[in-house]
PDB file of C-alpha atoms in Angstrom:
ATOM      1  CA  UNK A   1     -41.168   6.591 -35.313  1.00 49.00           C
ATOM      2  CA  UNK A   2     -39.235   3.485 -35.967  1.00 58.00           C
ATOM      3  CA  UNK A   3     -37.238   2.810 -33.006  1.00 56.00           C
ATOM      4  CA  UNK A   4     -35.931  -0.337 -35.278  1.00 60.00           C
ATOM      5  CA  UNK A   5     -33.574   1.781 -37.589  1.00 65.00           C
ATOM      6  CA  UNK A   6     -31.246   3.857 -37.478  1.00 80.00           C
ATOM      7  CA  UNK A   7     -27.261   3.981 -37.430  1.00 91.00           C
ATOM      8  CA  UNK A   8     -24.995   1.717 -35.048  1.00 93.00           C
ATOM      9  CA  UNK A   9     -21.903   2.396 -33.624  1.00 94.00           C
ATOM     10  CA  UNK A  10     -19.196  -0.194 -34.467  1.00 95.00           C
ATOM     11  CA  UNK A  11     -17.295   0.351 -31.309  1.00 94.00           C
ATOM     12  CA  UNK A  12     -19.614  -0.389 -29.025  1.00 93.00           C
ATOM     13  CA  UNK A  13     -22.460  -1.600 -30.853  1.00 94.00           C
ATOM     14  CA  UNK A  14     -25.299   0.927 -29.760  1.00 93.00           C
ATOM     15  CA  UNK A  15     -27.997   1.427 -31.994  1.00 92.00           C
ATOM     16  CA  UNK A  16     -29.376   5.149 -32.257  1.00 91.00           C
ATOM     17  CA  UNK A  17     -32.217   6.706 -34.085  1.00 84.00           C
ATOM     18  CA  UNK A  18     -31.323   8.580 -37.018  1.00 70.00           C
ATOM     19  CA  UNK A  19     -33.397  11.414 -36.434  1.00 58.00           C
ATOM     20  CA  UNK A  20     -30.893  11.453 -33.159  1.00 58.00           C
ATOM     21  CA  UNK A  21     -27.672  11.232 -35.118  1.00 60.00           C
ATOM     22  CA  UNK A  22     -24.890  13.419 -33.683  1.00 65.00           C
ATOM     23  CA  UNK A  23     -21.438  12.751 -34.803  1.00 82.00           C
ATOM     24  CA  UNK A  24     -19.956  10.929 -32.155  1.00 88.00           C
ATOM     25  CA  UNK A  25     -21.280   8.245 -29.917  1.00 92.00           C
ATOM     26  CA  UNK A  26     -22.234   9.737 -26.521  1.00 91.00           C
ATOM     27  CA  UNK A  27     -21.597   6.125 -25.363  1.00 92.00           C
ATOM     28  CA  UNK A  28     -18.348   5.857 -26.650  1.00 94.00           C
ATOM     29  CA  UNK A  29     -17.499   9.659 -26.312  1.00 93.00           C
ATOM     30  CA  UNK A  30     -17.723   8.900 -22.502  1.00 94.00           C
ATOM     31  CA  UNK A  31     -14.837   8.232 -20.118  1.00 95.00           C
ATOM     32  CA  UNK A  32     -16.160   4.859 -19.639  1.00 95.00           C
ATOM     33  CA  UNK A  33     -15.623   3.924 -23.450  1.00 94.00           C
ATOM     34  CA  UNK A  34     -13.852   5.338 -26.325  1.00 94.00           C
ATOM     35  CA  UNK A  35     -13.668   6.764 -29.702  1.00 93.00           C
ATOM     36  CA  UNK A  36     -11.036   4.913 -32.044  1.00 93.00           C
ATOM     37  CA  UNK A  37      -8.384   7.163 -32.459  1.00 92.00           C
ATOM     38  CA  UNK A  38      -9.301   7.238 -37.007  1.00 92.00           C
ATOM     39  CA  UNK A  39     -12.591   8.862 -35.243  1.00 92.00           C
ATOM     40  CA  UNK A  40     -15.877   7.696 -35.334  1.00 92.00           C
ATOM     41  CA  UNK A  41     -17.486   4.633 -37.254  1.00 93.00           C
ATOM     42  CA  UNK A  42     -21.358   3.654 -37.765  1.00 94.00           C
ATOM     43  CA  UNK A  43     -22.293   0.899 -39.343  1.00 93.00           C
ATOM     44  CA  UNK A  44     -26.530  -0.439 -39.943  1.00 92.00           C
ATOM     45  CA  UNK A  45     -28.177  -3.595 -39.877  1.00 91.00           C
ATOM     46  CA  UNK A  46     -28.280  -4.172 -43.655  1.00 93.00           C
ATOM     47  CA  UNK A  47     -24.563  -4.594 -43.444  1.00 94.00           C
ATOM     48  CA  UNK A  48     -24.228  -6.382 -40.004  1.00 95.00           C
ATOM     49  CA  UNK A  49     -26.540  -9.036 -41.648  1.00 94.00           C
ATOM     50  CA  UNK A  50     -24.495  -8.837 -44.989  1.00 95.00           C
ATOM     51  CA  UNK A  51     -21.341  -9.466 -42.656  1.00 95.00           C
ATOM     52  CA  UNK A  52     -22.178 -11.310 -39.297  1.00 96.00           C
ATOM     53  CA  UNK A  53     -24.559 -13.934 -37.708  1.00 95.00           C
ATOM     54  CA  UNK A  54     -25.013 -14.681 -34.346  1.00 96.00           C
ATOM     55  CA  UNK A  55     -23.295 -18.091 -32.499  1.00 96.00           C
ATOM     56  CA  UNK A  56     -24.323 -20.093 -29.853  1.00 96.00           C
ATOM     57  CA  UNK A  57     -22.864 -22.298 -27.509  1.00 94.00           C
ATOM     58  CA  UNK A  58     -24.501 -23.544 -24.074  1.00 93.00           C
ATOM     59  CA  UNK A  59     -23.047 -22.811 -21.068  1.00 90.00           C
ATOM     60  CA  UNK A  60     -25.900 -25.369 -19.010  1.00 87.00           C
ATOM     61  CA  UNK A  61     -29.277 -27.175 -19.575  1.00 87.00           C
ATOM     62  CA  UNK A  62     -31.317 -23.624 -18.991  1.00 93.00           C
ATOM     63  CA  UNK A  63     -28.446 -20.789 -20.570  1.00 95.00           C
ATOM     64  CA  UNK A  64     -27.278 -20.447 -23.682  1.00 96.00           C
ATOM     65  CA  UNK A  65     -24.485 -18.014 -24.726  1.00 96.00           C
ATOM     66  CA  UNK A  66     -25.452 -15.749 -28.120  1.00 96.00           C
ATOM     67  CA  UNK A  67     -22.606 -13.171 -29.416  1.00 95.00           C
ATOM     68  CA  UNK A  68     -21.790 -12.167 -33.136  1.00 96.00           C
ATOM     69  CA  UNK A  69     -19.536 -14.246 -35.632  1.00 95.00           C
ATOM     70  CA  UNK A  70     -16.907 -12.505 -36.390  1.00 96.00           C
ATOM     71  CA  UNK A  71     -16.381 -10.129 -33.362  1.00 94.00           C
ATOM     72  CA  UNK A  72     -18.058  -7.360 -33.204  1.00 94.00           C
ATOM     73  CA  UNK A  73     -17.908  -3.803 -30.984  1.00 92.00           C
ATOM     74  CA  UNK A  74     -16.800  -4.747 -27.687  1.00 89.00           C
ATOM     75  CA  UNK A  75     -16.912  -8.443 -27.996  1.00 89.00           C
ATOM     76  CA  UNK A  76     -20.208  -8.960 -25.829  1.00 89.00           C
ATOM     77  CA  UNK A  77     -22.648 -11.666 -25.445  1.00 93.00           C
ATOM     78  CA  UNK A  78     -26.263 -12.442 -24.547  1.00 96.00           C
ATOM     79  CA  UNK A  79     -27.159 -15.135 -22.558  1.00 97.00           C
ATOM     80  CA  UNK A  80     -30.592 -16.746 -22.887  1.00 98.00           C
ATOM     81  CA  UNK A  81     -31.778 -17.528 -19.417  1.00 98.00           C
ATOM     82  CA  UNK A  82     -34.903 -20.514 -20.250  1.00 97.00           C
ATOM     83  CA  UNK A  83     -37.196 -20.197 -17.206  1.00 97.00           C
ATOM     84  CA  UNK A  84     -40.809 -21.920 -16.698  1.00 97.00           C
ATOM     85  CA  UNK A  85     -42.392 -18.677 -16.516  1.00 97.00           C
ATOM     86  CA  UNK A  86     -40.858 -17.029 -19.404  1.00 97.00           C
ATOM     87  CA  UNK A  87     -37.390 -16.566 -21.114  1.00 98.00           C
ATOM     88  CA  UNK A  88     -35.574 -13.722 -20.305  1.00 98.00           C
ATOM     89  CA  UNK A  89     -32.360 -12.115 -22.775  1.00 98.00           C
ATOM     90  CA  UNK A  90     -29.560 -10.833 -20.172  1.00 98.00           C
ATOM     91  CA  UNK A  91     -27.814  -7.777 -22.181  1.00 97.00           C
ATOM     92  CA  UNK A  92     -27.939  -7.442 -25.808  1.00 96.00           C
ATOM     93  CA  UNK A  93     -26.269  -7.768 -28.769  1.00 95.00           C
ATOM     94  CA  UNK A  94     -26.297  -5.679 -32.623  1.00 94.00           C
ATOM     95  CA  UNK A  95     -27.798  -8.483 -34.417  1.00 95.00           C
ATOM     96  CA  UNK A  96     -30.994 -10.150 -34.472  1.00 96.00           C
ATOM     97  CA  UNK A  97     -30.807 -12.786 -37.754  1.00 95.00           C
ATOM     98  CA  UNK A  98     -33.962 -15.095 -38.893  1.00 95.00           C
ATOM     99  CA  UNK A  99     -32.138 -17.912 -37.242  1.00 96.00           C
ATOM    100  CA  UNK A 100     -32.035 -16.799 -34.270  1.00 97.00           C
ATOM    101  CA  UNK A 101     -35.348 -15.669 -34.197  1.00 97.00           C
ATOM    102  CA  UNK A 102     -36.554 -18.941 -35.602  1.00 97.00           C
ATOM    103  CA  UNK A 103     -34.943 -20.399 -32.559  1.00 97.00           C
ATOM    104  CA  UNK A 104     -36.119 -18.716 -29.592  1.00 98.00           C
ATOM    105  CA  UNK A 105     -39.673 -18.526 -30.697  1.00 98.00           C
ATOM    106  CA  UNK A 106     -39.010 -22.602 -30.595  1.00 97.00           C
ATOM    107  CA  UNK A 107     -37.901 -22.306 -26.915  1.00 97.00           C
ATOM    108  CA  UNK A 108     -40.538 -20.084 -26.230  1.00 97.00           C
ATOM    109  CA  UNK A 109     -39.667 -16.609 -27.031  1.00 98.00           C
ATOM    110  CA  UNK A 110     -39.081 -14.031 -24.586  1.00 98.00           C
ATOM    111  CA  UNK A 111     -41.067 -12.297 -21.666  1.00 98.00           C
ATOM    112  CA  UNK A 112     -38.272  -9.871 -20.473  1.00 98.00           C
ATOM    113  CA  UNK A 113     -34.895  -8.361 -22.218  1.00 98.00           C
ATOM    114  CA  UNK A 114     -32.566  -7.319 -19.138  1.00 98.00           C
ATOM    115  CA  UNK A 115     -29.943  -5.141 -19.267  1.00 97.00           C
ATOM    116  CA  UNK A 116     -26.437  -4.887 -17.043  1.00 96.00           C
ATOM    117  CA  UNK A 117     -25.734  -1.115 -18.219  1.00 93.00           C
ATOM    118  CA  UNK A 118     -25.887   1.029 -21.167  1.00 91.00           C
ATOM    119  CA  UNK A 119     -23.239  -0.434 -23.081  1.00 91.00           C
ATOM    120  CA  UNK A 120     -25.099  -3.286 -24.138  1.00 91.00           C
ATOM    121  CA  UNK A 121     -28.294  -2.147 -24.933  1.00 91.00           C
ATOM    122  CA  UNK A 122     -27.372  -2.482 -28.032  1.00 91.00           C
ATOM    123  CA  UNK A 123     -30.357  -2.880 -30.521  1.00 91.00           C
ATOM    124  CA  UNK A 124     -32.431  -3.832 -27.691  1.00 95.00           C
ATOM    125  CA  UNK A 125     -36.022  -2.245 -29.247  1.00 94.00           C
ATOM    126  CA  UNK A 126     -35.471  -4.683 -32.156  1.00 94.00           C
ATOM    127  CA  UNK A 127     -35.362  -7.628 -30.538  1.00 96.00           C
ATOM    128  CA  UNK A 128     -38.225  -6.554 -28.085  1.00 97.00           C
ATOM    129  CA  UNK A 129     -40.124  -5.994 -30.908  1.00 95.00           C
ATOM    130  CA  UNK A 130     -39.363  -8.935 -32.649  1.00 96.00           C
ATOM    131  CA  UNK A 131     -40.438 -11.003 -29.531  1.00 97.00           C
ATOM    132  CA  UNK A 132     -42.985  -8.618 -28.110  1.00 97.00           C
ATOM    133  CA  UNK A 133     -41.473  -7.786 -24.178  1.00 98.00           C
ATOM    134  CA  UNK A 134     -40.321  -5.460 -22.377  1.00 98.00           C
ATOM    135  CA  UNK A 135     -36.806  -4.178 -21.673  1.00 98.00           C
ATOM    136  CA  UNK A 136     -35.581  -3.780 -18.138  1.00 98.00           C
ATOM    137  CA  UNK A 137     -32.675  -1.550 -17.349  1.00 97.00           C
ATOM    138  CA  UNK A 138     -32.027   0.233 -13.529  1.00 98.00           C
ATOM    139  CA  UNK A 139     -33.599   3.973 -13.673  1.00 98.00           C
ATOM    140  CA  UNK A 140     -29.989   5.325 -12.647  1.00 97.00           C
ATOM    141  CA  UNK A 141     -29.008   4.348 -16.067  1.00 96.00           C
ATOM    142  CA  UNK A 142     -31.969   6.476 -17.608  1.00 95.00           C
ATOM    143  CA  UNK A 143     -29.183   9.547 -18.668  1.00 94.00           C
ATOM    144  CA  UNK A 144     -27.424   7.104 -20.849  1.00 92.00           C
ATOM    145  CA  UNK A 145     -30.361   5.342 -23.376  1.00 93.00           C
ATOM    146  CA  UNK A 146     -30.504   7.003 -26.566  1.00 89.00           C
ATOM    147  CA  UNK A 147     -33.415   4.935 -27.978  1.00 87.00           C
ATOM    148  CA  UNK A 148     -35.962   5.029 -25.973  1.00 89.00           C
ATOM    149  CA  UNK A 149     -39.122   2.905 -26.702  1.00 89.00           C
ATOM    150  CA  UNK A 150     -42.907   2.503 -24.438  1.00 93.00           C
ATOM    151  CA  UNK A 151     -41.383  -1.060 -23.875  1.00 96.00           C
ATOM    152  CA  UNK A 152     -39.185   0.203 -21.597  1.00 96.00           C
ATOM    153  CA  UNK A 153     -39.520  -0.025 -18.123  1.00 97.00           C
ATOM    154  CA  UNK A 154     -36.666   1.765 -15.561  1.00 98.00           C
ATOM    155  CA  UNK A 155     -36.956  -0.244 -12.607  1.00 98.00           C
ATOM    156  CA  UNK A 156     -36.061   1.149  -9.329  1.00 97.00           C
ATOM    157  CA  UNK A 157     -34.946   0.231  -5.485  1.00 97.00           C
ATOM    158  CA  UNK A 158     -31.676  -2.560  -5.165  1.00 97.00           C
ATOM    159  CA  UNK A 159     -33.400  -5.530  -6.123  1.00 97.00           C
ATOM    160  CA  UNK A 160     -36.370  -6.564  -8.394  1.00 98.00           C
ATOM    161  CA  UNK A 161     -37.944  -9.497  -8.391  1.00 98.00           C
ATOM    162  CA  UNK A 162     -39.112 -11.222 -12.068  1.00 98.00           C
ATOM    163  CA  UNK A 163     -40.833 -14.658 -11.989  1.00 96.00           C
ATOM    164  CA  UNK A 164     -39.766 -18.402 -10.486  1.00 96.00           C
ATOM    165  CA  UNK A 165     -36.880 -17.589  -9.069  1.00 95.00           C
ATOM    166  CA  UNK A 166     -34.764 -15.158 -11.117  1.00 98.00           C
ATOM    167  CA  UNK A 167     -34.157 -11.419  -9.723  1.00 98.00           C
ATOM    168  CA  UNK A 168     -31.909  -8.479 -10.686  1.00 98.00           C
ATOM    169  CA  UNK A 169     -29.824  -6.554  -8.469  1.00 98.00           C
ATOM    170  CA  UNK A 170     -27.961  -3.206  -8.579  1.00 98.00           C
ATOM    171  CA  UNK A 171     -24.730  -3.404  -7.380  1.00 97.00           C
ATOM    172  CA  UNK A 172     -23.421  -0.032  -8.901  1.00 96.00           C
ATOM    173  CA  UNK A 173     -19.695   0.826  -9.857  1.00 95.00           C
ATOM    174  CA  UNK A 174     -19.226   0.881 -13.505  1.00 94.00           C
ATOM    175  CA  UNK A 175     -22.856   2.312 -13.686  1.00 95.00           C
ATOM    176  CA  UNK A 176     -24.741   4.344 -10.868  1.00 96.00           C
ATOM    177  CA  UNK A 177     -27.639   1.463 -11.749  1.00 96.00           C
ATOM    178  CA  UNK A 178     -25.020  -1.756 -13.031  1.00 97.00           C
ATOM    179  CA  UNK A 179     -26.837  -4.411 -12.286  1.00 97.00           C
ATOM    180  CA  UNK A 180     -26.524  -8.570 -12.220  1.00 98.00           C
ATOM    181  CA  UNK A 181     -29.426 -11.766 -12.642  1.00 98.00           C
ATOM    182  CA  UNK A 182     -29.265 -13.813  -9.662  1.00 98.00           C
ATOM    183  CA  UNK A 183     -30.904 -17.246 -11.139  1.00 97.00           C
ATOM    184  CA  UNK A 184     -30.650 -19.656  -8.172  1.00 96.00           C
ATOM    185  CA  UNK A 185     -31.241 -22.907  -9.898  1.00 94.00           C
ATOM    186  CA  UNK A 186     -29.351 -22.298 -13.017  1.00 93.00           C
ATOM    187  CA  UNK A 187     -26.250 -24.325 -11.210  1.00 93.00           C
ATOM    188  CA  UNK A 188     -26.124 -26.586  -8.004  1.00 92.00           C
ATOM    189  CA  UNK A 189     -25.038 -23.450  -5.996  1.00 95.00           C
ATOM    190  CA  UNK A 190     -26.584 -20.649  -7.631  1.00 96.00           C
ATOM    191  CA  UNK A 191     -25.861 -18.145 -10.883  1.00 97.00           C
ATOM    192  CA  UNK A 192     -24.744 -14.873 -11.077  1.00 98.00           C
ATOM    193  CA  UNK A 193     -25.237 -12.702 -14.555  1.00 98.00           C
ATOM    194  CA  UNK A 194     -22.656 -10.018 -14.138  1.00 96.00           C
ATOM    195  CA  UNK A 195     -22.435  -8.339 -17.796  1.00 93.00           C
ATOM    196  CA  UNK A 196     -19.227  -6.397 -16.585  1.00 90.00           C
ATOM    197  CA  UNK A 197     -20.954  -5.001 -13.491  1.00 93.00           C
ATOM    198  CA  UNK A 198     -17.626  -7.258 -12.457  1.00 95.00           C
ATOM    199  CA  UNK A 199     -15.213  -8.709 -14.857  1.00 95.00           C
ATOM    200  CA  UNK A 200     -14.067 -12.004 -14.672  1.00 96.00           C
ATOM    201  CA  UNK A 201     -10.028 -11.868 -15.187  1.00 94.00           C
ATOM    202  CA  UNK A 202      -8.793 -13.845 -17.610  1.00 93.00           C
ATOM    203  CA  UNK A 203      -7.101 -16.564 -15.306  1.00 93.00           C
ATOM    204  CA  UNK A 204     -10.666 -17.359 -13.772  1.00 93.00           C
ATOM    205  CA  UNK A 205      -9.139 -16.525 -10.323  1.00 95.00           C
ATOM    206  CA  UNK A 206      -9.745 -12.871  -9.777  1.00 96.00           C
ATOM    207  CA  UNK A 207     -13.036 -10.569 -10.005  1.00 96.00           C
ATOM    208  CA  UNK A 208     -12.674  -7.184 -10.594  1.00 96.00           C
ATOM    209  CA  UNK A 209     -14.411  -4.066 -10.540  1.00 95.00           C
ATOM    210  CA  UNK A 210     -13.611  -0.783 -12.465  1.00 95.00           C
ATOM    211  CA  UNK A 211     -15.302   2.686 -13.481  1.00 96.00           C
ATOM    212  CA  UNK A 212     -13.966   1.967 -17.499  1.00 95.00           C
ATOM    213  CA  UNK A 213     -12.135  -1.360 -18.142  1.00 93.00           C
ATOM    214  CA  UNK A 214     -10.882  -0.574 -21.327  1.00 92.00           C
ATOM    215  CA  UNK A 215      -9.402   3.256 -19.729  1.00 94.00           C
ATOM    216  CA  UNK A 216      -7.931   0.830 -16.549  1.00 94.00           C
ATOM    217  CA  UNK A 217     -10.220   3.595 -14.676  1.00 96.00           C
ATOM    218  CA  UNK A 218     -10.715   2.915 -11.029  1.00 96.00           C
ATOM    219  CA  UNK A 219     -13.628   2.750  -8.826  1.00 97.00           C
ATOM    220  CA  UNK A 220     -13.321   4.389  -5.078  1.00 97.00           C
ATOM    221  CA  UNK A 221     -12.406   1.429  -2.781  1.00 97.00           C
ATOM    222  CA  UNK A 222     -15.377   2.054  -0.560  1.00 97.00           C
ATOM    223  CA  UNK A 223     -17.303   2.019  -4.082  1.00 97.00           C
ATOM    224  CA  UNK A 224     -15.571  -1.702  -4.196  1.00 97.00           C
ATOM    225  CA  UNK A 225     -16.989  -2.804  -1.033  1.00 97.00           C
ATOM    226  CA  UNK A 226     -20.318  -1.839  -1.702  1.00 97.00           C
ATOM    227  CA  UNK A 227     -20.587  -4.064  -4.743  1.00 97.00           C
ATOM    228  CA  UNK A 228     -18.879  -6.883  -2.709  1.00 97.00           C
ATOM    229  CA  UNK A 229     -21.248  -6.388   0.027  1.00 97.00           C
ATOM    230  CA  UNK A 230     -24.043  -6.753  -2.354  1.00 96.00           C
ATOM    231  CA  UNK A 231     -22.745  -8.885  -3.983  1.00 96.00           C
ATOM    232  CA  UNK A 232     -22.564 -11.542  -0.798  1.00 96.00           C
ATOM    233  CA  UNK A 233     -26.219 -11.191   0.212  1.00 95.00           C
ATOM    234  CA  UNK A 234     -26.528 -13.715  -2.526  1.00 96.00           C
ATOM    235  CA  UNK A 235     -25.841 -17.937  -2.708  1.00 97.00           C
ATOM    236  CA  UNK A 236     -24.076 -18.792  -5.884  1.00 97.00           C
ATOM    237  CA  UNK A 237     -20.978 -20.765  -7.092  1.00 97.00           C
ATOM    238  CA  UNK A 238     -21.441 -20.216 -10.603  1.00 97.00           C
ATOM    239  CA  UNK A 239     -20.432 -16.365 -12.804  1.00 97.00           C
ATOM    240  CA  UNK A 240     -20.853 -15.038 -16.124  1.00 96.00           C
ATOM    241  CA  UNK A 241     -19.082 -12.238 -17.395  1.00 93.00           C
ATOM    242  CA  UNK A 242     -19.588 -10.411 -20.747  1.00 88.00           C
ATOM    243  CA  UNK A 243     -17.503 -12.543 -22.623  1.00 87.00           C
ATOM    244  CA  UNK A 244     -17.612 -16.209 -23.766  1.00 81.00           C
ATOM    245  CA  UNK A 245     -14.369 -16.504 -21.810  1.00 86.00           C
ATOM    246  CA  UNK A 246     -15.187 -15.281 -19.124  1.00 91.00           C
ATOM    247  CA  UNK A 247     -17.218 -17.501 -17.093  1.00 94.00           C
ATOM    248  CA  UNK A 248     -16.288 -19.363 -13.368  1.00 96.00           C
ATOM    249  CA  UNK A 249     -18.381 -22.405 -12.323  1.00 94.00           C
ATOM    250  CA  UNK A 250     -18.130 -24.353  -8.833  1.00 93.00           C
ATOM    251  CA  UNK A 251     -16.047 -22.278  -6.833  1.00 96.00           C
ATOM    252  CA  UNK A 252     -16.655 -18.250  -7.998  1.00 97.00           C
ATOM    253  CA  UNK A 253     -18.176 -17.016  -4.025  1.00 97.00           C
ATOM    254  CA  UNK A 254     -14.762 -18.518  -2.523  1.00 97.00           C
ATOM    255  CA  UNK A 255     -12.750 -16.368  -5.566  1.00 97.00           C
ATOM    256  CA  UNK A 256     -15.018 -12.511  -4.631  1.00 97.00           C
ATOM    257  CA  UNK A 257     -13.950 -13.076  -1.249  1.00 97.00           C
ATOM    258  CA  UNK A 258     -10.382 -13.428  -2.298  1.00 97.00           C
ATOM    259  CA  UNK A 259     -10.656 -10.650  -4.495  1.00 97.00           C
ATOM    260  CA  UNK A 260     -12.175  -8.616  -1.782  1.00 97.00           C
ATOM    261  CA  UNK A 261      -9.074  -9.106   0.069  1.00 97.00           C
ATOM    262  CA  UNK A 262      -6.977  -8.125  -2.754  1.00 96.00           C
ATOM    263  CA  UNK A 263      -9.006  -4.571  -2.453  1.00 96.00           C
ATOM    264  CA  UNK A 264      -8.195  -4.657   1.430  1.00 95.00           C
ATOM    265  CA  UNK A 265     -11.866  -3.305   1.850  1.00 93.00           C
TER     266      UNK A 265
END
């Protein structure tokens, strides 16, 4: 079976086998996405490479931001995460070109793709076959992976350690297993990956948390505090959302706790 192929949804960028097909994304078809109201659109990677590339920019001296040129789906990023004991790819994104390739094999490939939550798994088997790793994604997520591979391994508990100092941890929320990389030495206070596990508001003063951004679907307040409180165990001063944009470095613990007080839990 080639877990490689297949047909990709161009709203929010999953990749399914075609042997799988249906006619609508169960991704999108959930509350927590959405089908275009002209109905449903697939796209493949012949025409994402006839049509995109991928763009980096470095957000620090270990982290570098990848995300398709033009936009794409839902808009979201990877973010290489260069570590001594082996590179790991935080989410995913539709499109894995030659140069890209050509260019993490230079920084050492990858030991570990991670994933946030189902909506940016994205074409995940081809770039852990392309790079020959495993793919990491919470096992409360497991309902919601339409191509499965044997590189995949469902973690399970609230935290999970990887190598040097980098772990993941479930917060929950948008996902029953939405999850962040803590990377301690990534920034003189600590890194949080959040994918959109929480968003980062536009402004760069407020961090939110929602059951479907796009629907403006809440989360149960207590649901809220949970993440928050997980969210404190850890030392940081430096977020990344799932956009380019949407990024807050020096001050971002001082801005949850004001957020949390927004919440009033």
């Amino acid at each position: 079976m080639d877990l490689t192929s297949g047909k990709i949804c161009s709203t929010c960028g999953t990749q399914y086998p075609q042997q799988e097909l249906s006619g609508t994304c169960v991704i999108c078809a959930d509350d927590r996405q959405y089908v275009p109201a002209g109905g449903q659109v697939w796209t493949d990677r012949s025409q994402l490479h006839d049509t995109f590339h991928v763009s980096w920019q470095e957000l620090g001296p270990r982290l570098s931001d990848l995300r398709l040129s033009p936009r794409f789906a839902i808009g979201q990023r990877a973010i290489l995460v260069r570590s001594p004991g082996g590179n790991v790819l935080w989410d995913c994104i539709p499109l894995l070109d030659e140069q890209t390739r050509i260019r993490i094999e230079a920084l050492g490939g990858l030991r570990a793709i991670a994933l946030s939550h189902p909506h940016f798994c994205s074409n995940m088997n081809e770039w852990a076959e392309a790079f020959n790793c495993e793919i990491l994604i919470h096992a409360s997520n497991s309902p919601w992976i339409v191509n499965r591979t044997p590189r995949l391994n469902l973690w399970q508990g609230d935290m999970l350690y990887l190598w040097d100092d980098l772990s993941l941890l479930k917060l929950g929320g948008h996902f029953p297993g939405s999850s962040v990389l803590y990377a301690p030495s990534l920034s003189a206070g600590g890194t949080v990956l959040l994918g959109d596990t929480l968003m980062v508001s536009p402004n760069g003063r407020h961090l939110s948390a929602m059951y479907s951004y796009p629907n403006r679907m809440p989360l149960p307040l207590q649901t809220v505090a949970a993440i928050f409180d997980r969210l404190d165990m850890l030392a940081y001063d430096t977020v990344h959302s799932y956009d380019r944009a949407l990024s807050i470095y020096g001050n971002a613990r001082q801005i949850a706790a004001t957020s949390r007080e927004r919440y009033g839990v």
